[in-house]
GROMACS .gro file of N, CA and C in nm:
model
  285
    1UNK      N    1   0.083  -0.118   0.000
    1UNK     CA    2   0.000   0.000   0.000
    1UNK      C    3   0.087   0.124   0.000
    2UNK      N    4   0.212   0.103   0.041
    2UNK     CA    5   0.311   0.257   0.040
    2UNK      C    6   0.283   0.321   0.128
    3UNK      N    7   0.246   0.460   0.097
    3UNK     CA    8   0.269   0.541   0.141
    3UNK      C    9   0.203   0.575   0.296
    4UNK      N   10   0.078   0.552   0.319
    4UNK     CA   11   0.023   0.521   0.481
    4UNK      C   12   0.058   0.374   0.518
    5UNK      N   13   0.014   0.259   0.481
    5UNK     CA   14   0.047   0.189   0.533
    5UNK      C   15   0.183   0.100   0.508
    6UNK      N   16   0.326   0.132   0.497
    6UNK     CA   17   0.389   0.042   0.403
    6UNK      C   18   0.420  -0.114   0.454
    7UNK      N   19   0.355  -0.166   0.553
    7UNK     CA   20   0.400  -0.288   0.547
    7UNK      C   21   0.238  -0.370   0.567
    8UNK      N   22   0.161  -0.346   0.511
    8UNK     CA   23   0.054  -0.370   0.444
    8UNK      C   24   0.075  -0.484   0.369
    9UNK      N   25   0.019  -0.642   0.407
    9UNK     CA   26   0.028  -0.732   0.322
    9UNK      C   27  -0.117  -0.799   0.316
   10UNK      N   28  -0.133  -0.904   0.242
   10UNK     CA   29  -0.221  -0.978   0.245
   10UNK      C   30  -0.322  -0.942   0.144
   11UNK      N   31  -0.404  -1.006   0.098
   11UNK     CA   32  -0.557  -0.944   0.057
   11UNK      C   33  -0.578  -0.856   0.054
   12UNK      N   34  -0.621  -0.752  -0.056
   12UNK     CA   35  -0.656  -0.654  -0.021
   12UNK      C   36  -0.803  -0.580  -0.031
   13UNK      N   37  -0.818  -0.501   0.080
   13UNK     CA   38  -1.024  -0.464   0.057
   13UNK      C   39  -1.037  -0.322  -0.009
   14UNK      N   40  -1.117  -0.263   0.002
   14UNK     CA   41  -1.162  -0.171  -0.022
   14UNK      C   42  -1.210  -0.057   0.124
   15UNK      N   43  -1.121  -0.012   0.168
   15UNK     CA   44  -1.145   0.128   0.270
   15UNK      C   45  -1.204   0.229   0.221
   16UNK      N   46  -1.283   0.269   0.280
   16UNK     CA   47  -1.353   0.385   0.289
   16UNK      C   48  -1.334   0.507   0.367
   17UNK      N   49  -1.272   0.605   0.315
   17UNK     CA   50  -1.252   0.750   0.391
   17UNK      C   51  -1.420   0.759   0.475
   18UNK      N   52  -1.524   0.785   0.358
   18UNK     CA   53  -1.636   0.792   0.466
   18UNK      C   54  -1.706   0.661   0.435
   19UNK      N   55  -1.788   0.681   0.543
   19UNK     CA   56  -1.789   0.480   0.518
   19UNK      C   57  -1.940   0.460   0.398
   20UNK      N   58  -1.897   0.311   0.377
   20UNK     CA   59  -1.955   0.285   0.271
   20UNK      C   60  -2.113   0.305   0.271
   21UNK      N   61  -2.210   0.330   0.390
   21UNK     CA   62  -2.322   0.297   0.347
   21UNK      C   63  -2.385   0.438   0.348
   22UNK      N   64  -2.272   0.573   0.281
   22UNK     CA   65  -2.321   0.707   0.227
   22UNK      C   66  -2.273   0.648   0.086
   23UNK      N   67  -2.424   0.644   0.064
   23UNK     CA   68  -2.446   0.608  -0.126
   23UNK      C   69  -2.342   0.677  -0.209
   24UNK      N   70  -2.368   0.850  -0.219
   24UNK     CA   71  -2.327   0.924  -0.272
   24UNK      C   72  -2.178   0.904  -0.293
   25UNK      N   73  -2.077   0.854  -0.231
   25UNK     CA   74  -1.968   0.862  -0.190
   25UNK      C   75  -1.910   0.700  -0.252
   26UNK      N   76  -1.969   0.569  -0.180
   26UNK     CA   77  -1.940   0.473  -0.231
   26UNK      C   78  -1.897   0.432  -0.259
   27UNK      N   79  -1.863   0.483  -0.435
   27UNK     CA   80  -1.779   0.388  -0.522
   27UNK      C   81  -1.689   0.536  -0.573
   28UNK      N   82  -1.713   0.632  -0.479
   28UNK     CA   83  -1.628   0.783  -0.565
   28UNK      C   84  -1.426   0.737  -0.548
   29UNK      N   85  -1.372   0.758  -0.650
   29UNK     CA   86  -1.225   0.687  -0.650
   29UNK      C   87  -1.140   0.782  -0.537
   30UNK      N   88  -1.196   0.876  -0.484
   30UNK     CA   89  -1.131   0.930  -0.362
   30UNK      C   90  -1.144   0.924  -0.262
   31UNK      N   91  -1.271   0.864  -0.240
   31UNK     CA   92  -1.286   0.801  -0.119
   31UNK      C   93  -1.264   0.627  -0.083
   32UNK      N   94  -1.239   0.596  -0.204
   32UNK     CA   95  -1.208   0.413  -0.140
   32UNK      C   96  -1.066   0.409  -0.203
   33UNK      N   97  -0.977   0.338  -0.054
   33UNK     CA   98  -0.830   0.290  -0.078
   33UNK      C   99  -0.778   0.143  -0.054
   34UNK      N  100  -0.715   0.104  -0.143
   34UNK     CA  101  -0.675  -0.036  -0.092
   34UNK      C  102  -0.643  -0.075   0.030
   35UNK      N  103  -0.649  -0.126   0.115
   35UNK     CA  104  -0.598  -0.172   0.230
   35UNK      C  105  -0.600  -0.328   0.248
   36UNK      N  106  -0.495  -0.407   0.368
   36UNK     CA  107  -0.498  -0.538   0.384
   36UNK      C  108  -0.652  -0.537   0.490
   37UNK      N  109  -0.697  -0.652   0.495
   37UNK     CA  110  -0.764  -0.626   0.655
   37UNK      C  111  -0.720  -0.622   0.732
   38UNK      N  112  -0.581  -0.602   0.797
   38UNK     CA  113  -0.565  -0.587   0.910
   38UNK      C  114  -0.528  -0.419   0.902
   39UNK      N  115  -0.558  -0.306   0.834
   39UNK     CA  116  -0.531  -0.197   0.801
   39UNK      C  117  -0.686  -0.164   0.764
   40UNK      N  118  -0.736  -0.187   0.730
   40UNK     CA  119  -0.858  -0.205   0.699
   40UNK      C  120  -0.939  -0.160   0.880
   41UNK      N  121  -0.925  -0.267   0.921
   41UNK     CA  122  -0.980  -0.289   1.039
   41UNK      C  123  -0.909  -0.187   1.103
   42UNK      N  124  -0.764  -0.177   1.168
   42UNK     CA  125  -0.699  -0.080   1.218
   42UNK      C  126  -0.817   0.075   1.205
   43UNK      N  127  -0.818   0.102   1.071
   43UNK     CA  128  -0.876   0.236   0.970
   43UNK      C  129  -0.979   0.290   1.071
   44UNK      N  130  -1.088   0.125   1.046
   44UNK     CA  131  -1.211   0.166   1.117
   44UNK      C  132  -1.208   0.199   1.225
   45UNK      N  133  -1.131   0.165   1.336
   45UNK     CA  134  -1.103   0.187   1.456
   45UNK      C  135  -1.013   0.295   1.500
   46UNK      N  136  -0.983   0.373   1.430
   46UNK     CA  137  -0.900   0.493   1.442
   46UNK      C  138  -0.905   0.558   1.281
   47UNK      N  139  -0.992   0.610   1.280
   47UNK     CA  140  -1.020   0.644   1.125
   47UNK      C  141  -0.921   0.811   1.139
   48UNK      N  142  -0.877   0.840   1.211
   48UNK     CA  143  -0.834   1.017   1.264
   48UNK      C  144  -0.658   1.002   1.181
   49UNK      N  145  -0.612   0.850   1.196
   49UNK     CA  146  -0.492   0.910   1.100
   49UNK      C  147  -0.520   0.887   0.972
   50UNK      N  148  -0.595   0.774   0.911
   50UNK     CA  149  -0.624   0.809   0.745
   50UNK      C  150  -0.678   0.896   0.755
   51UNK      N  151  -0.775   0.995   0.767
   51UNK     CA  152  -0.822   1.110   0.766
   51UNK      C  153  -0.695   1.206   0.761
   52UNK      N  154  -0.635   1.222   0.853
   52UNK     CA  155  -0.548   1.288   0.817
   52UNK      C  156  -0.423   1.310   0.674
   53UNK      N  157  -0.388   1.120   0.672
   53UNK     CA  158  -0.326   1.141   0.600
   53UNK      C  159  -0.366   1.174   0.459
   54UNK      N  160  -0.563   1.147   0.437
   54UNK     CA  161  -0.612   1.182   0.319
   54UNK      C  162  -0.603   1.328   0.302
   55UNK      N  163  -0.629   1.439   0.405
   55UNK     CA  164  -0.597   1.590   0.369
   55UNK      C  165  -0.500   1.622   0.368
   56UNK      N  166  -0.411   1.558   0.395
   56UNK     CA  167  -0.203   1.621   0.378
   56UNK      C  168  -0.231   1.586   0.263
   57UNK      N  169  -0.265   1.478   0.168
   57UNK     CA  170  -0.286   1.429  -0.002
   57UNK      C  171  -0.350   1.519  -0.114
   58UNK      N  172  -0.460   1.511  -0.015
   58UNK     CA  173  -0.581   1.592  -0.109
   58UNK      C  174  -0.602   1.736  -0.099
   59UNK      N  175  -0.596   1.761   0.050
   59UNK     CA  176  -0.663   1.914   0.104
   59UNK      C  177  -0.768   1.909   0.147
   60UNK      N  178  -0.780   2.049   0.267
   60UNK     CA  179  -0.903   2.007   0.308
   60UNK      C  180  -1.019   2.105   0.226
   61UNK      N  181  -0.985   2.140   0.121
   61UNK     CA  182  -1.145   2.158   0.085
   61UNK      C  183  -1.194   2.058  -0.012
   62UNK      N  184  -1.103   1.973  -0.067
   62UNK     CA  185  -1.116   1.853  -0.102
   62UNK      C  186  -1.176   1.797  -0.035
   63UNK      N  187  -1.160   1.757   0.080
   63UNK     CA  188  -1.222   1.633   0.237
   63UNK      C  189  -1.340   1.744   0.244
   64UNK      N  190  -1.358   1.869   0.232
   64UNK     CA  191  -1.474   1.922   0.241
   64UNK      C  192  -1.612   1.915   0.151
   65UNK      N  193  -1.539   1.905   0.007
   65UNK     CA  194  -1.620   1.873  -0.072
   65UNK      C  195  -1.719   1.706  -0.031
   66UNK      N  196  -1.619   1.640  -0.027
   66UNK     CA  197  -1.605   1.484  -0.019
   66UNK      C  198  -1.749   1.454   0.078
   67UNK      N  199  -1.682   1.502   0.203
   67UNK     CA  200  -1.812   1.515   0.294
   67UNK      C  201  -1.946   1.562   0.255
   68UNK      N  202  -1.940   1.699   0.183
   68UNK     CA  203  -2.072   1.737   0.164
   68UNK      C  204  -2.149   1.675   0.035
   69UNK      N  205  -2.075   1.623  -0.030
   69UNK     CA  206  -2.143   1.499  -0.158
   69UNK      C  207  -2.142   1.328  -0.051
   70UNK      N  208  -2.143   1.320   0.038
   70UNK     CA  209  -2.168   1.205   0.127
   70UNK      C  210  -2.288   1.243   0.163
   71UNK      N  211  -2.331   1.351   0.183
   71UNK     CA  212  -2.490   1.381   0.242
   71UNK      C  213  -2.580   1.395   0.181
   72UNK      N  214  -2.564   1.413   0.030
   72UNK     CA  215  -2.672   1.401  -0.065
   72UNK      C  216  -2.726   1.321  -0.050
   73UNK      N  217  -2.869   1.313  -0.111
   73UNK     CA  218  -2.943   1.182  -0.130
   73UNK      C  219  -2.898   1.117  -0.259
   74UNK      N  220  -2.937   1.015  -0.240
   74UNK     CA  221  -2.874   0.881  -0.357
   74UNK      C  222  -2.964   0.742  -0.385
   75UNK      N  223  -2.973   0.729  -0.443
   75UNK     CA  224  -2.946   0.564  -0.469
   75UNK      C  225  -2.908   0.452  -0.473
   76UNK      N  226  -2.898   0.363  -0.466
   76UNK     CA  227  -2.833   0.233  -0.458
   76UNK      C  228  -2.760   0.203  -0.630
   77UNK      N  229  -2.651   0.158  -0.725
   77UNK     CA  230  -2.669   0.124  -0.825
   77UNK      C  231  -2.725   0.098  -0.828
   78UNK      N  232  -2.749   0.039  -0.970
   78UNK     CA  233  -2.812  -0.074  -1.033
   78UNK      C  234  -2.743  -0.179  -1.097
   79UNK      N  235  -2.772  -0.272  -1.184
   79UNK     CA  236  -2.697  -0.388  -1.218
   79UNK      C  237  -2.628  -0.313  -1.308
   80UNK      N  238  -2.676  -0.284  -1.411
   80UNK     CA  239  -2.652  -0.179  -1.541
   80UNK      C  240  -2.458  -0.126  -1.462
   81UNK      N  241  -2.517  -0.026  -1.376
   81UNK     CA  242  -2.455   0.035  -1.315
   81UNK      C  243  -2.323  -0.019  -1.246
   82UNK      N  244  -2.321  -0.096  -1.142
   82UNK     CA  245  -2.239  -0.175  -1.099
   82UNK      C  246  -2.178  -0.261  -1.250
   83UNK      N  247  -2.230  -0.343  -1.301
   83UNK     CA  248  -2.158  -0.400  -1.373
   83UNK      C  249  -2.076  -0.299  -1.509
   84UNK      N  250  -2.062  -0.181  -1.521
   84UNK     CA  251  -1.990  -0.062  -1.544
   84UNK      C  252  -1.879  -0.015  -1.489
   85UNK      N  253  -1.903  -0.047  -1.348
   85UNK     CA  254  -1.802  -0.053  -1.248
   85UNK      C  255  -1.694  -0.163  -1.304
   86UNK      N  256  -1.722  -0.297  -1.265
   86UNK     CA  257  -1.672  -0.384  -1.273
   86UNK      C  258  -1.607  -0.394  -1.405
   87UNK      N  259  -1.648  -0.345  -1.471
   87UNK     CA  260  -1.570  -0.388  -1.624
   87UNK      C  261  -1.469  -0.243  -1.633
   88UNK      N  262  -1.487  -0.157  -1.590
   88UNK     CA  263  -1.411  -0.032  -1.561
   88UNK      C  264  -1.268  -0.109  -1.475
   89UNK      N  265  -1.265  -0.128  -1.398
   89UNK     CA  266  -1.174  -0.171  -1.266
   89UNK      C  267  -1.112  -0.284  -1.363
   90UNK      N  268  -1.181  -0.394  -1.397
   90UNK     CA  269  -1.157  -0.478  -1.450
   90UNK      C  270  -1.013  -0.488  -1.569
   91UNK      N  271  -1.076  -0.377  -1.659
   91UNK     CA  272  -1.014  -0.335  -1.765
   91UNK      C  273  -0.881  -0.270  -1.774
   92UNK      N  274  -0.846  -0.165  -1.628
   92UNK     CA  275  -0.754  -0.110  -1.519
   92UNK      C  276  -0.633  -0.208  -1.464
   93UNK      N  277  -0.695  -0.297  -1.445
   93UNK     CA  278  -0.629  -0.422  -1.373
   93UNK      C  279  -0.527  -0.511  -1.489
   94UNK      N  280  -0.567  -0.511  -1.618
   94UNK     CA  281  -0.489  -0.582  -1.718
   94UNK      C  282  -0.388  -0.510  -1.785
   95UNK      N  283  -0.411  -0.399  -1.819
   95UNK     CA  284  -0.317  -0.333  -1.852
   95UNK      C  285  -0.170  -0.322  -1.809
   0.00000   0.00000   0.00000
């Protein structure tokens, strides 16, 4: 993972700066980072240094924006949708 976590091994999930069940936010590529689960888990339980280290990265009117598109209302995908995703990421991954 580098740069926050560098000795980060194993499997890796999908972290969430804000957590996953603000729709709006979700699947946005600035808010989800690779992590092992044991970094993962760490995250959730002390979310105050990825936070941090996401605004030394980004900025905070970046993390400001971020937040206030987490509070919109939203939707759930759809299949359509998700499977867009997946072939996106997918396609990322071979190259």
């Amino acid at each position: 993972m580098g740069e926050l976590f560098p000795d980060c091994s194993g499997p890796i999930q999908a972290g969430h700066l804000i957590g996953r069940r603000k729709l709006p936010t979700k699947y946005k590529e600035n808010n989800v980072f690779g992590q092992c689960r044991k970094h993962n888990w760490l995250h959730n339980r002390n979310p105050e240094r990825y936070t941090a280290w996401w605004v030394m990265k980004h900025g905070q009117l970046a993390y400001l924006e971020l937040v206030a598109i987490s509070k919109l209302p939203a939707k759930a995908l759809n299949s359509i949708q998700l499977e867009a995703l997946i072939e996106k990421y997918t396609s990322l991954t071979k190259e």
